[in-house]
Structure formats: C-alpha cells, structure tokens
PDB file of C-alpha atoms in Angstrom:
ATOM      1  CA  MET A  22      32.274  -7.599 -29.227  1.00 42.00           C
ATOM      2  CA  GLU A  23      30.018  -5.710 -31.582  1.00 52.00           C
ATOM      3  CA  PRO A  24      26.473  -5.408 -30.260  1.00 51.00           C
ATOM      4  CA  VAL A  25      23.712  -6.642 -32.545  1.00 52.00           C
ATOM      5  CA  ALA A  26      20.367  -4.920 -32.126  1.00 56.00           C
ATOM      6  CA  CYS A  27      17.260  -6.998 -31.537  1.00 62.00           C
ATOM      7  CA  THR A  28      14.038  -6.250 -33.343  1.00 66.00           C
ATOM      8  CA  PRO A  29      11.124  -5.881 -30.904  1.00 63.00           C
ATOM      9  CA  ALA A  30       8.785  -8.890 -30.958  1.00 64.00           C
ATOM     10  CA  ALA A  31      11.261 -10.918 -33.026  1.00 66.00           C
ATOM     11  CA  GLY A  32      11.644 -13.978 -30.859  1.00 63.00           C
ATOM     12  CA  TRP A  33      14.104 -15.742 -33.191  1.00 64.00           C
ATOM     13  CA  GLU A  34      16.696 -13.005 -32.480  1.00 68.00           C
ATOM     14  CA  LYS A  35      16.804 -13.878 -28.799  1.00 67.00           C
ATOM     15  CA  GLY A  36      19.655 -16.265 -29.489  1.00 68.00           C
ATOM     16  CA  GLN A  37      21.881 -13.418 -30.681  1.00 67.00           C
ATOM     17  CA  VAL A  38      21.476 -11.649 -27.355  1.00 66.00           C
ATOM     18  CA  GLU A  39      22.079 -14.920 -25.507  1.00 66.00           C
ATOM     19  CA  ASN A  40      25.344 -15.424 -27.373  1.00 67.00           C
ATOM     20  CA  GLN A  41      26.500 -11.904 -26.548  1.00 62.00           C
ATOM     21  CA  VAL A  42      26.046 -12.411 -22.823  1.00 65.00           C
ATOM     22  CA  GLN A  43      27.495 -15.958 -23.104  1.00 63.00           C
ATOM     23  CA  PHE A  44      24.383 -17.499 -21.610  1.00 69.00           C
ATOM     24  CA  LEU A  45      24.944 -15.726 -18.301  1.00 74.00           C
ATOM     25  CA  ARG A  46      21.449 -16.599 -17.180  1.00 73.00           C
ATOM     26  CA  GLY A  47      22.432 -20.249 -17.176  1.00 77.00           C
ATOM     27  CA  ARG A  48      25.316 -19.502 -14.831  1.00 79.00           C
ATOM     28  CA  LEU A  49      23.005 -17.646 -12.451  1.00 82.00           C
ATOM     29  CA  PHE A  50      19.740 -19.581 -12.522  1.00 80.00           C
ATOM     30  CA  VAL A  51      20.807 -23.201 -13.087  1.00 80.00           C
ATOM     31  CA  PRO A  52      20.019 -24.866 -10.776  1.00 83.00           C
ATOM     32  CA  GLU A  53      17.072 -22.598 -10.026  1.00 84.00           C
ATOM     33  CA  PRO A  54      17.623 -20.741  -6.713  1.00 84.00           C
ATOM     34  CA  ALA A  55      14.888 -20.359  -4.116  1.00 86.00           C
ATOM     35  CA  PHE A  56      14.471 -17.314  -1.854  1.00 84.00           C
ATOM     36  CA  ASP A  57      11.786 -16.003   0.479  1.00 79.00           C
ATOM     37  CA  ASP A  58      11.599 -12.530  -1.114  1.00 79.00           C
ATOM     38  CA  LEU A  59      12.988 -10.346  -3.891  1.00 80.00           C
ATOM     39  CA  GLU A  60      15.400  -8.541  -1.541  1.00 85.00           C
ATOM     40  CA  ALA A  61      17.185 -11.786  -0.709  1.00 87.00           C
ATOM     41  CA  LEU A  62      17.261 -12.792  -4.382  1.00 88.00           C
ATOM     42  CA  ASN A  63      18.732  -9.443  -5.468  1.00 89.00           C
ATOM     43  CA  ALA A  64      21.369  -9.573  -2.735  1.00 92.00           C
ATOM     44  CA  TRP A  65      22.418 -13.051  -3.864  1.00 92.00           C
ATOM     45  CA  LEU A  66      22.489 -12.003  -7.538  1.00 90.00           C
ATOM     46  CA  ARG A  67      24.745  -9.064  -6.707  1.00 92.00           C
ATOM     47  CA  LEU A  68      27.238 -11.290  -4.903  1.00 92.00           C
ATOM     48  CA  ARG A  69      27.119 -13.872  -7.699  1.00 90.00           C
ATOM     49  CA  CYS A  70      27.703 -11.249 -10.415  1.00 88.00           C
ATOM     50  CA  GLU A  71      30.646  -9.798  -8.475  1.00 91.00           C
ATOM     51  CA  ASP A  72      32.075 -13.305  -8.247  1.00 91.00           C
ATOM     52  CA  LEU A  73      31.663 -13.931 -11.989  1.00 87.00           C
ATOM     53  CA  ALA A  74      33.246 -10.539 -12.748  1.00 90.00           C
ATOM     54  CA  GLU A  75      36.537 -11.835 -11.310  1.00 91.00           C
ATOM     55  CA  ARG A  76      36.955 -14.127 -14.333  1.00 89.00           C
ATOM     56  CA  PRO A  77      39.559 -13.220 -17.013  1.00 90.00           C
ATOM     57  CA  HIS A  78      38.325 -10.783 -19.636  1.00 87.00           C
ATOM     58  CA  PRO A  79      37.528 -12.562 -22.955  1.00 81.00           C
ATOM     59  CA  GLU A  80      39.919 -10.274 -24.911  1.00 84.00           C
ATOM     60  CA  GLN A  81      42.419  -9.160 -22.256  1.00 88.00           C
ATOM     61  CA  GLN A  82      43.225 -12.448 -20.595  1.00 89.00           C
ATOM     62  CA  ASP A  83      45.748 -10.907 -18.218  1.00 92.00           C
ATOM     63  CA  ARG A  84      43.031  -8.709 -16.622  1.00 92.00           C
ATOM     64  CA  THR A  85      39.728  -9.470 -14.953  1.00 92.00           C
ATOM     65  CA  ILE A  86      36.339  -8.261 -16.144  1.00 90.00           C
ATOM     66  CA  THR A  87      36.138  -6.017 -13.077  1.00 92.00           C
ATOM     67  CA  GLU A  88      39.438  -4.288 -13.899  1.00 92.00           C
ATOM     68  CA  VAL A  89      38.421  -3.624 -17.509  1.00 91.00           C
ATOM     69  CA  PHE A  90      35.022  -2.361 -16.406  1.00 91.00           C
ATOM     70  CA  GLU A  91      36.643   0.151 -14.016  1.00 91.00           C
ATOM     71  CA  ASP A  92      38.554   1.592 -16.997  1.00 90.00           C
ATOM     72  CA  GLU A  93      35.366   1.857 -19.035  1.00 89.00           C
ATOM     73  CA  ARG A  94      33.268   3.296 -16.209  1.00 88.00           C
ATOM     74  CA  ALA A  95      34.495   6.861 -16.847  1.00 85.00           C
ATOM     75  CA  GLU A  96      33.175   6.684 -20.445  1.00 87.00           C
ATOM     76  CA  LEU A  97      29.704   5.512 -19.473  1.00 87.00           C
ATOM     77  CA  ARG A  98      26.750   7.847 -19.350  1.00 86.00           C
ATOM     78  CA  PRO A  99      25.485   8.525 -15.808  1.00 84.00           C
ATOM     79  CA  LEU A 100      22.294   6.790 -14.796  1.00 82.00           C
ATOM     80  CA  GLY A 101      19.192   8.944 -15.017  1.00 82.00           C
ATOM     81  CA  ARG A 102      16.145   8.826 -12.805  1.00 83.00           C
ATOM     82  CA  ALA A 103      15.126   5.289 -11.948  1.00 80.00           C
ATOM     83  CA  PHE A 104      12.154   3.995 -13.907  1.00 83.00           C
ATOM     84  CA  ASP A 105       9.058   4.090 -11.725  1.00 85.00           C
ATOM     85  CA  GLY A 106       7.482   0.916 -12.988  1.00 89.00           C
ATOM     86  CA  TYR A 107       4.160  -0.154 -11.493  1.00 92.00           C
ATOM     87  CA  VAL A 108       0.660  -1.301 -12.388  1.00 94.00           C
ATOM     88  CA  GLU A 109      -1.992   1.157 -11.187  1.00 95.00           C
ATOM     89  CA  LYS A 110      -5.674   0.639 -10.568  1.00 94.00           C
ATOM     90  CA  THR A 111      -8.445   2.451  -8.708  1.00 95.00           C
ATOM     91  CA  VAL A 112      -9.933   0.494  -5.829  1.00 96.00           C
ATOM     92  CA  ARG A 113     -12.486   1.137  -3.106  1.00 96.00           C
ATOM     93  CA  VAL A 114     -11.412   0.856   0.529  1.00 96.00           C
ATOM     94  CA  ARG A 115     -13.591  -1.627   2.394  1.00 95.00           C
ATOM     95  CA  SER A 116     -15.287  -0.881   5.689  1.00 94.00           C
ATOM     96  CA  THR A 117     -12.525  -2.979   7.295  1.00 94.00           C
ATOM     97  CA  CYS A 118      -9.957  -0.435   5.993  1.00 95.00           C
ATOM     98  CA  LEU A 119      -8.550  -2.947   3.497  1.00 96.00           C
ATOM     99  CA  VAL A 120      -7.840  -2.786  -0.226  1.00 97.00           C
ATOM    100  CA  GLN A 121      -7.384  -5.895  -2.324  1.00 95.00           C
ATOM    101  CA  TYR A 122      -4.773  -6.691  -4.934  1.00 95.00           C
ATOM    102  CA  ALA A 123      -4.558 -10.120  -6.534  1.00 91.00           C
ATOM    103  CA  SER A 124      -5.453 -12.590  -3.782  1.00 90.00           C
ATOM    104  CA  ASN A 125      -4.370 -10.555  -0.736  1.00 95.00           C
ATOM    105  CA  ARG A 126      -5.626  -7.550   1.220  1.00 96.00           C
ATOM    106  CA  TYR A 127      -3.633  -4.600   2.596  1.00 97.00           C
ATOM    107  CA  SER A 128      -4.651  -2.041   5.218  1.00 96.00           C
ATOM    108  CA  VAL A 129      -4.915   1.744   4.827  1.00 96.00           C
ATOM    109  CA  PRO A 130      -5.613   4.474   7.455  1.00 95.00           C
ATOM    110  CA  SER A 131      -9.116   4.162   8.868  1.00 94.00           C
ATOM    111  CA  ARG A 132     -10.206   7.637   7.726  1.00 94.00           C
ATOM    112  CA  PHE A 133     -10.186   6.400   4.103  1.00 96.00           C
ATOM    113  CA  ALA A 134     -12.758   3.649   4.673  1.00 94.00           C
ATOM    114  CA  GLY A 135     -15.346   3.765   1.898  1.00 94.00           C
ATOM    115  CA  HIS A 136     -13.216   6.069  -0.298  1.00 95.00           C
ATOM    116  CA  HIS A 137     -11.740   5.355  -3.719  1.00 96.00           C
ATOM    117  CA  VAL A 138      -7.930   5.358  -3.804  1.00 96.00           C
ATOM    118  CA  SER A 139      -5.209   4.531  -6.296  1.00 96.00           C
ATOM    119  CA  LEU A 140      -3.280   1.281  -5.756  1.00 96.00           C
ATOM    120  CA  ARG A 141       0.156   0.951  -7.332  1.00 96.00           C
ATOM    121  CA  ALA A 142       1.613  -2.544  -7.536  1.00 95.00           C
ATOM    122  CA  TYR A 143       5.411  -2.647  -7.839  1.00 93.00           C
ATOM    123  CA  ALA A 144       7.502  -5.783  -8.144  1.00 87.00           C
ATOM    124  CA  GLY A 145       8.144  -5.880  -4.418  1.00 87.00           C
ATOM    125  CA  ARG A 146       5.744  -3.446  -2.747  1.00 92.00           C
ATOM    126  CA  ILE A 147       2.188  -2.130  -2.720  1.00 96.00           C
ATOM    127  CA  VAL A 148       1.681   1.640  -2.518  1.00 96.00           C
ATOM    128  CA  VAL A 149      -1.715   3.257  -1.910  1.00 97.00           C
ATOM    129  CA  VAL A 150      -2.191   6.884  -2.986  1.00 96.00           C
ATOM    130  CA  SER A 151      -4.985   9.367  -2.350  1.00 94.00           C
ATOM    131  CA  GLY A 152      -4.699  12.500  -4.460  1.00 90.00           C
ATOM    132  CA  GLN A 153      -0.989  13.319  -4.377  1.00 90.00           C
ATOM    133  CA  ASP A 154      -0.298  11.731  -0.985  1.00 94.00           C
ATOM    134  CA  VAL A 155       1.005   8.246  -0.254  1.00 95.00           C
ATOM    135  CA  ILE A 156      -1.258   6.989   2.530  1.00 96.00           C
ATOM    136  CA  ALA A 157       0.002   3.407   2.914  1.00 96.00           C
ATOM    137  CA  GLU A 158       2.864   1.198   1.792  1.00 96.00           C
ATOM    138  CA  HIS A 159       3.293  -2.554   2.271  1.00 95.00           C
ATOM    139  CA  ARG A 160       5.711  -5.194   1.125  1.00 92.00           C
ATOM    140  CA  ARG A 161       4.059  -7.114  -1.681  1.00 91.00           C
ATOM    141  CA  HIS A 162       3.141 -10.682  -0.797  1.00 89.00           C
ATOM    142  CA  PHE A 163       2.497 -13.544  -3.197  1.00 85.00           C
ATOM    143  CA  THR A 164       0.392 -15.631  -0.839  1.00 87.00           C
ATOM    144  CA  ARG A 165      -3.322 -16.291  -1.241  1.00 90.00           C
ATOM    145  CA  ASN A 166      -6.294 -14.897   0.699  1.00 92.00           C
ATOM    146  CA  ILE A 167      -4.356 -13.274   3.563  1.00 94.00           C
ATOM    147  CA  SER A 168      -4.865  -9.816   5.108  1.00 94.00           C
ATOM    148  CA  TYR A 169      -1.808  -7.750   5.995  1.00 95.00           C
ATOM    149  CA  PHE A 170      -2.376  -5.083   8.647  1.00 95.00           C
ATOM    150  CA  GLU A 171      -0.501  -2.004   9.796  1.00 95.00           C
ATOM    151  CA  PRO A 172      -1.806  -1.572  13.381  1.00 94.00           C
ATOM    152  CA  TRP A 173      -1.292   2.203  13.367  1.00 94.00           C
ATOM    153  CA  HIS A 174      -3.922   2.454  10.629  1.00 95.00           C
ATOM    154  CA  TYR A 175      -6.541   1.291  13.164  1.00 95.00           C
ATOM    155  CA  VAL A 176      -5.487   3.266  16.246  1.00 93.00           C
ATOM    156  CA  PRO A 177      -8.097   6.070  15.750  1.00 93.00           C
ATOM    157  CA  LEU A 178     -10.851   3.422  15.898  1.00 93.00           C
ATOM    158  CA  LEU A 179      -9.662   2.359  19.352  1.00 92.00           C
ATOM    159  CA  ASP A 180     -10.885   5.678  20.735  1.00 90.00           C
ATOM    160  CA  ARG A 181     -14.415   4.277  20.443  1.00 90.00           C
ATOM    161  CA  LYS A 182     -13.628   0.591  21.030  1.00 90.00           C
ATOM    162  CA  PRO A 183     -10.567   0.319  23.277  1.00 89.00           C
ATOM    163  CA  GLY A 184     -11.359  -3.328  23.993  1.00 87.00           C
ATOM    164  CA  ALA A 185     -10.352  -4.222  20.415  1.00 89.00           C
ATOM    165  CA  LEU A 186      -6.749  -3.685  21.477  1.00 89.00           C
ATOM    166  CA  ARG A 187      -6.819  -7.078  23.211  1.00 86.00           C
ATOM    167  CA  ASN A 188      -8.240  -9.346  20.502  1.00 85.00           C
ATOM    168  CA  GLY A 189      -8.580  -7.257  17.331  1.00 90.00           C
ATOM    169  CA  ALA A 190      -6.954  -8.878  14.295  1.00 92.00           C
ATOM    170  CA  PRO A 191      -4.784  -5.840  13.406  1.00 93.00           C
ATOM    171  CA  PHE A 192      -3.228  -5.830  16.891  1.00 92.00           C
ATOM    172  CA  VAL A 193      -2.423  -9.535  17.262  1.00 88.00           C
ATOM    173  CA  GLY A 194       1.344  -9.913  17.527  1.00 87.00           C
ATOM    174  CA  TRP A 195       1.898  -6.139  17.314  1.00 90.00           C
ATOM    175  CA  GLU A 196       5.609  -5.485  17.856  1.00 90.00           C
ATOM    176  CA  LEU A 197       5.951  -2.244  19.805  1.00 90.00           C
ATOM    177  CA  PRO A 198       9.175  -0.658  21.112  1.00 89.00           C
ATOM    178  CA  GLU A 199      10.386  -2.377  24.260  1.00 91.00           C
ATOM    179  CA  ALA A 200       9.402   0.420  26.655  1.00 91.00           C
ATOM    180  CA  MET A 201       5.928   0.796  25.140  1.00 92.00           C
ATOM    181  CA  HIS A 202       5.429  -2.974  25.244  1.00 91.00           C
ATOM    182  CA  ARG A 203       6.303  -3.028  28.952  1.00 91.00           C
ATOM    183  CA  ILE A 204       3.876  -0.190  29.667  1.00 92.00           C
ATOM    184  CA  ARG A 205       1.166  -1.972  27.671  1.00 91.00           C
ATOM    185  CA  GLU A 206       1.605  -5.146  29.716  1.00 90.00           C
ATOM    186  CA  HIS A 207       1.454  -3.087  32.915  1.00 90.00           C
ATOM    187  CA  TYR A 208      -1.767  -1.327  31.875  1.00 90.00           C
ATOM    188  CA  MET A 209      -3.476  -4.460  30.562  1.00 87.00           C
ATOM    189  CA  ALA A 210      -2.988  -6.196  33.880  1.00 86.00           C
ATOM    190  CA  GLY A 211      -5.365  -3.753  35.557  1.00 83.00           C
ATOM    191  CA  LYS A 212      -8.996  -2.839  35.041  1.00 83.00           C
ATOM    192  CA  GLY A 213      -9.462  -0.118  32.432  1.00 81.00           C
ATOM    193  CA  GLY A 214      -5.830  -0.350  31.391  1.00 83.00           C
ATOM    194  CA  ASP A 215      -6.700  -0.749  27.716  1.00 87.00           C
ATOM    195  CA  ARG A 216      -8.354   2.705  27.805  1.00 90.00           C
ATOM    196  CA  GLU A 217      -5.191   4.260  29.251  1.00 91.00           C
ATOM    197  CA  PHE A 218      -2.930   2.631  26.694  1.00 92.00           C
ATOM    198  CA  VAL A 219      -5.220   3.731  23.853  1.00 92.00           C
ATOM    199  CA  ASP A 220      -4.872   7.313  25.102  1.00 92.00           C
ATOM    200  CA  LEU A 221      -1.104   6.855  24.942  1.00 92.00           C
ATOM    201  CA  LEU A 222      -1.333   5.555  21.368  1.00 92.00           C
ATOM    202  CA  LEU A 223      -3.465   8.537  20.368  1.00 92.00           C
ATOM    203  CA  LEU A 224      -0.739  10.811  21.750  1.00 91.00           C
ATOM    204  CA  ALA A 225       1.722   8.997  19.504  1.00 88.00           C
ATOM    205  CA  GLN A 226      -0.386   9.962  16.489  1.00 86.00           C
ATOM    206  CA  ASP A 227      -0.448  13.602  17.622  1.00 86.00           C
ATOM    207  CA  HIS A 228       3.233  14.017  18.550  1.00 88.00           C
ATOM    208  CA  GLY A 229       4.945  11.188  16.658  1.00 88.00           C
ATOM    209  CA  ILE A 230       6.030   7.734  17.729  1.00 88.00           C
ATOM    210  CA  GLU A 231       9.604   8.913  18.369  1.00 91.00           C
ATOM    211  CA  VAL A 232       8.508  11.429  21.018  1.00 91.00           C
ATOM    212  CA  VAL A 233       6.221   8.964  22.795  1.00 91.00           C
ATOM    213  CA  GLU A 234       8.843   6.216  22.652  1.00 92.00           C
ATOM    214  CA  THR A 235      11.401   8.554  24.239  1.00 92.00           C
ATOM    215  CA  ALA A 236       8.916   9.498  26.962  1.00 92.00           C
ATOM    216  CA  CYS A 237       8.188   5.822  27.624  1.00 92.00           C
ATOM    217  CA  ASN A 238      11.904   5.073  27.911  1.00 93.00           C
ATOM    218  CA  LEU A 239      12.243   7.870  30.465  1.00 92.00           C
ATOM    219  CA  ALA A 240       9.189   6.631  32.357  1.00 92.00           C
ATOM    220  CA  VAL A 241      10.572   3.092  32.544  1.00 92.00           C
ATOM    221  CA  ALA A 242      13.971   4.394  33.671  1.00 92.00           C
ATOM    222  CA  GLN A 243      12.283   6.473  36.383  1.00 90.00           C
ATOM    223  CA  ASN A 244       9.911   3.608  37.283  1.00 89.00           C
ATOM    224  CA  THR A 245       6.934   5.940  36.745  1.00 87.00           C
ATOM    225  CA  LEU A 246       4.452   4.150  34.489  1.00 89.00           C
ATOM    226  CA  ARG A 247       1.313   6.153  35.314  1.00 90.00           C
ATOM    227  CA  LEU A 248      -0.276   7.851  32.299  1.00 90.00           C
ATOM    228  CA  PRO A 249      -0.254  11.431  33.759  1.00 91.00           C
ATOM    229  CA  ALA A 250       3.483  11.107  34.415  1.00 91.00           C
ATOM    230  CA  ILE A 251       4.112   9.967  30.815  1.00 92.00           C
ATOM    231  CA  ILE A 252       1.969  12.830  29.479  1.00 91.00           C
ATOM    232  CA  ASN A 253       4.050  15.242  31.544  1.00 91.00           C
ATOM    233  CA  LEU A 254       7.236  13.797  30.033  1.00 91.00           C
ATOM    234  CA  ILE A 255       5.774  14.171  26.528  1.00 91.00           C
ATOM    235  CA  ASN A 256       4.906  17.820  27.210  1.00 90.00           C
ATOM    236  CA  GLN A 257       8.453  18.438  28.393  1.00 89.00           C
ATOM    237  CA  LEU A 258       9.805  16.930  25.175  1.00 89.00           C
ATOM    238  CA  VAL A 259       7.580  18.907  22.807  1.00 86.00           C
ATOM    239  CA  GLU A 260       7.604  22.301  24.550  1.00 83.00           C
ATOM    240  CA  PRO A 261       9.587  24.963  22.663  1.00 75.00           C
ATOM    241  CA  VAL A 262      13.216  25.449  23.607  1.00 72.00           C
ATOM    242  CA  ILE A 263      13.967  28.942  24.978  1.00 72.00           C
ATOM    243  CA  THR A 264      17.402  30.097  23.956  1.00 75.00           C
ATOM    244  CA  PRO A 265      19.169  31.811  26.875  1.00 74.00           C
ATOM    245  CA  LEU A 266      20.564  35.282  26.371  1.00 68.00           C
ATOM    246  CA  SER A 267      24.274  35.564  25.840  1.00 71.00           C
ATOM    247  CA  ASP A 268      26.553  36.784  28.611  1.00 67.00           C
ATOM    248  CA  ALA A 269      27.308  39.894  26.577  1.00 65.00           C
ATOM    249  CA  CYS A 270      23.698  41.076  26.766  1.00 66.00           C
ATOM    250  CA  ALA A 271      23.472  44.555  28.375  1.00 73.00           C
ATOM    251  CA  TYR A 272      20.793  44.699  31.059  1.00 72.00           C
ATOM    252  CA  PRO A 273      19.378  48.130  32.143  1.00 76.00           C
ATOM    253  CA  GLN A 274      21.011  49.466  35.288  1.00 79.00           C
ATOM    254  CA  LEU A 275      18.996  50.931  38.163  1.00 78.00           C
ATOM    255  CA  THR A 276      19.885  54.521  39.123  1.00 81.00           C
ATOM    256  CA  LEU A 277      17.749  54.592  42.285  1.00 78.00           C
ATOM    257  CA  ARG A 278      17.660  51.776  44.745  1.00 78.00           C
ATOM    258  CA  PRO A 279      14.070  50.540  45.318  1.00 75.00           C
ATOM    259  CA  GLU A 280      12.576  51.379  48.691  1.00 75.00           C
ATOM    260  CA  ALA A 281       9.713  49.562  50.405  1.00 75.00           C
ATOM    261  CA  ASP A 282       7.684  52.744  50.980  1.00 77.00           C
ATOM    262  CA  CYS A 283       3.984  52.676  50.055  1.00 75.00           C
ATOM    263  CA  LYS A 284       3.716  56.467  50.607  1.00 78.00           C
ATOM    264  CA  ARG A 285       5.629  56.971  47.366  1.00 74.00           C
ATOM    265  CA  TYR A 286       2.688  55.410  45.525  1.00 76.00           C
ATOM    266  CA  GLU A 287       0.301  57.908  47.201  1.00 78.00           C
ATOM    267  CA  THR A 288       2.594  60.748  46.090  1.00 79.00           C
ATOM    268  CA  LEU A 289       2.373  59.580  42.519  1.00 77.00           C
ATOM    269  CA  CYS A 290      -1.418  59.413  42.683  1.00 78.00           C
ATOM    270  CA  SER A 291      -1.573  62.975  44.107  1.00 76.00           C
ATOM    271  CA  ALA A 292       0.649  64.299  41.353  1.00 68.00           C
ATOM    272  CA  GLU A 293      -1.587  62.629  38.797  1.00 64.00           C
ATOM    273  CA  GLU A 294      -4.718  64.281  40.247  1.00 67.00           C
ATOM    274  CA  VAL A 295      -3.034  67.702  40.105  1.00 62.00           C
ATOM    275  CA  ALA A 296      -2.118  67.187  36.474  1.00 61.00           C
ATOM    276  CA  VAL A 297      -5.753  66.372  35.638  1.00 57.00           C
TER     277      VAL A 297
END
C-alpha cells in the first residue's frame, strides 16, 4: 500500500492512518485489557502482535505477514539510538530523603537531604540525577500519596540511630538475601544486636553487597554468625590476590652452606673497623 503522510495537528487525517493499519488498535485494545504495570502490558502486546502477524499477507495470500516481513527486513534501515523521552524538573530533597512527583514520593540517598536534584519522569520509571550522576532509580507508580523507599538509601543514618532498623518505615518488610536475613534475626534476638547488624550493613556500603552476601553465606555454612568472624571473612574476600611465581622461575643458588657460627659476625665487624 502507498503510505499517505499526515499533516501535524490535522486531526481529520487520522482516519487515513487508521485505514492503513486496518484499525489494528481495535484488534489489540477491544475489549480494553487490564494489567498491573507497563512491563506486563508490553509483554502481552508483543505476543498479540506476533499472533496477528501469522495472518495471510493482504497481497501475497499464500504467505504470512511474518514471512514477507523477514524478506523486507534486510532493506530496512537499522534502528538508531533509542529516544530518551522523559519529563524533567528540579526538585528539593526533603529532610526525610524523599522527592515528590505527582502524588507519590521516592527516596534518594540520605547525603542528598536538603539538596536540589533533577528528577526525570519516564513512562515506567523515575530517575533522580545530581550533576552527571544517577543517584536513585525507582519504578514509577500511579498510586496516590504513597512513599516508596529504597532501604539502602537510609543505611548511613542507622550509624547514629541503630534502633530505627526495627521500626523505621524504610526498613519495614525489607527483603534481604537469605543468609543476611538469618544473621539479622540472630542479632535482633539479643541485646545490642541491632548495633552489630548496622555495622554489617555499613560494611556492605564500603565493600559492596555482593562481597558481604558471600561472607554471610560462608558464615552460615560454617555456623559462625559472630560479627568479628564475618568481618574476617570479608577481609579474606577483599584482600589482593598474590600470583604465585611460575615453576620456571630461577632462584639464586647458595655457594656456601650457612653455618651457625656467631664468631663469623665478629670477624666481619673487625674487618669493618680496620677498613675505617
């Protein structure tokens, strides 16, 4: 079919485009589907389009739309860089380490409290930028008046208030790796355990969650849940690896066999005094 261009802002020409795509939107969105998020909707649309592409081609009835498209694919121009479409605004981070977009609030690292940052709203995610660095990213929610927390954003504050780990809003329902969750339950059962677990979380910020998670897995396997033992395992994981010398390395050979004779040392000192 010959494509007919549409004039921007000419609403009456919409019908021409609809005729060219044979009212495909009606096949996809009638009845109107309902999904929890955009990812689920896009996955369903992909499967539905692949199903519709198995219909006979309007001009080559003996072939499907998919088969004809595969022949035309080689003539198509390659896709360029994806369009980075978002709405950007400057916002101030609240003292609770939250920024607001629409009716909801999203957390950022605690060190940015009180600062002005750039908030980028995409179709399905919220990205917060400071300077040239992305400091936080959340899935975009279309609820009303709800705060969405990333617990790791608040971990540095626990150094001063470790008790917030028990009832603080950002840490309610925090899903940690299995080994870390077991260690947390073990520490919380005892007096002062929240302080010990906070120290472990601070180590995760210094060395990375992967290193601490590995150390916790080793600690659970060895049934050694004390904090000093876990710190020792972390140090073993992060210490530099020393590459052993190859077997072909030539070591210096001794020409004189060492003798346990302290008088030889006195002889050397005497010779030194004579030389002076």
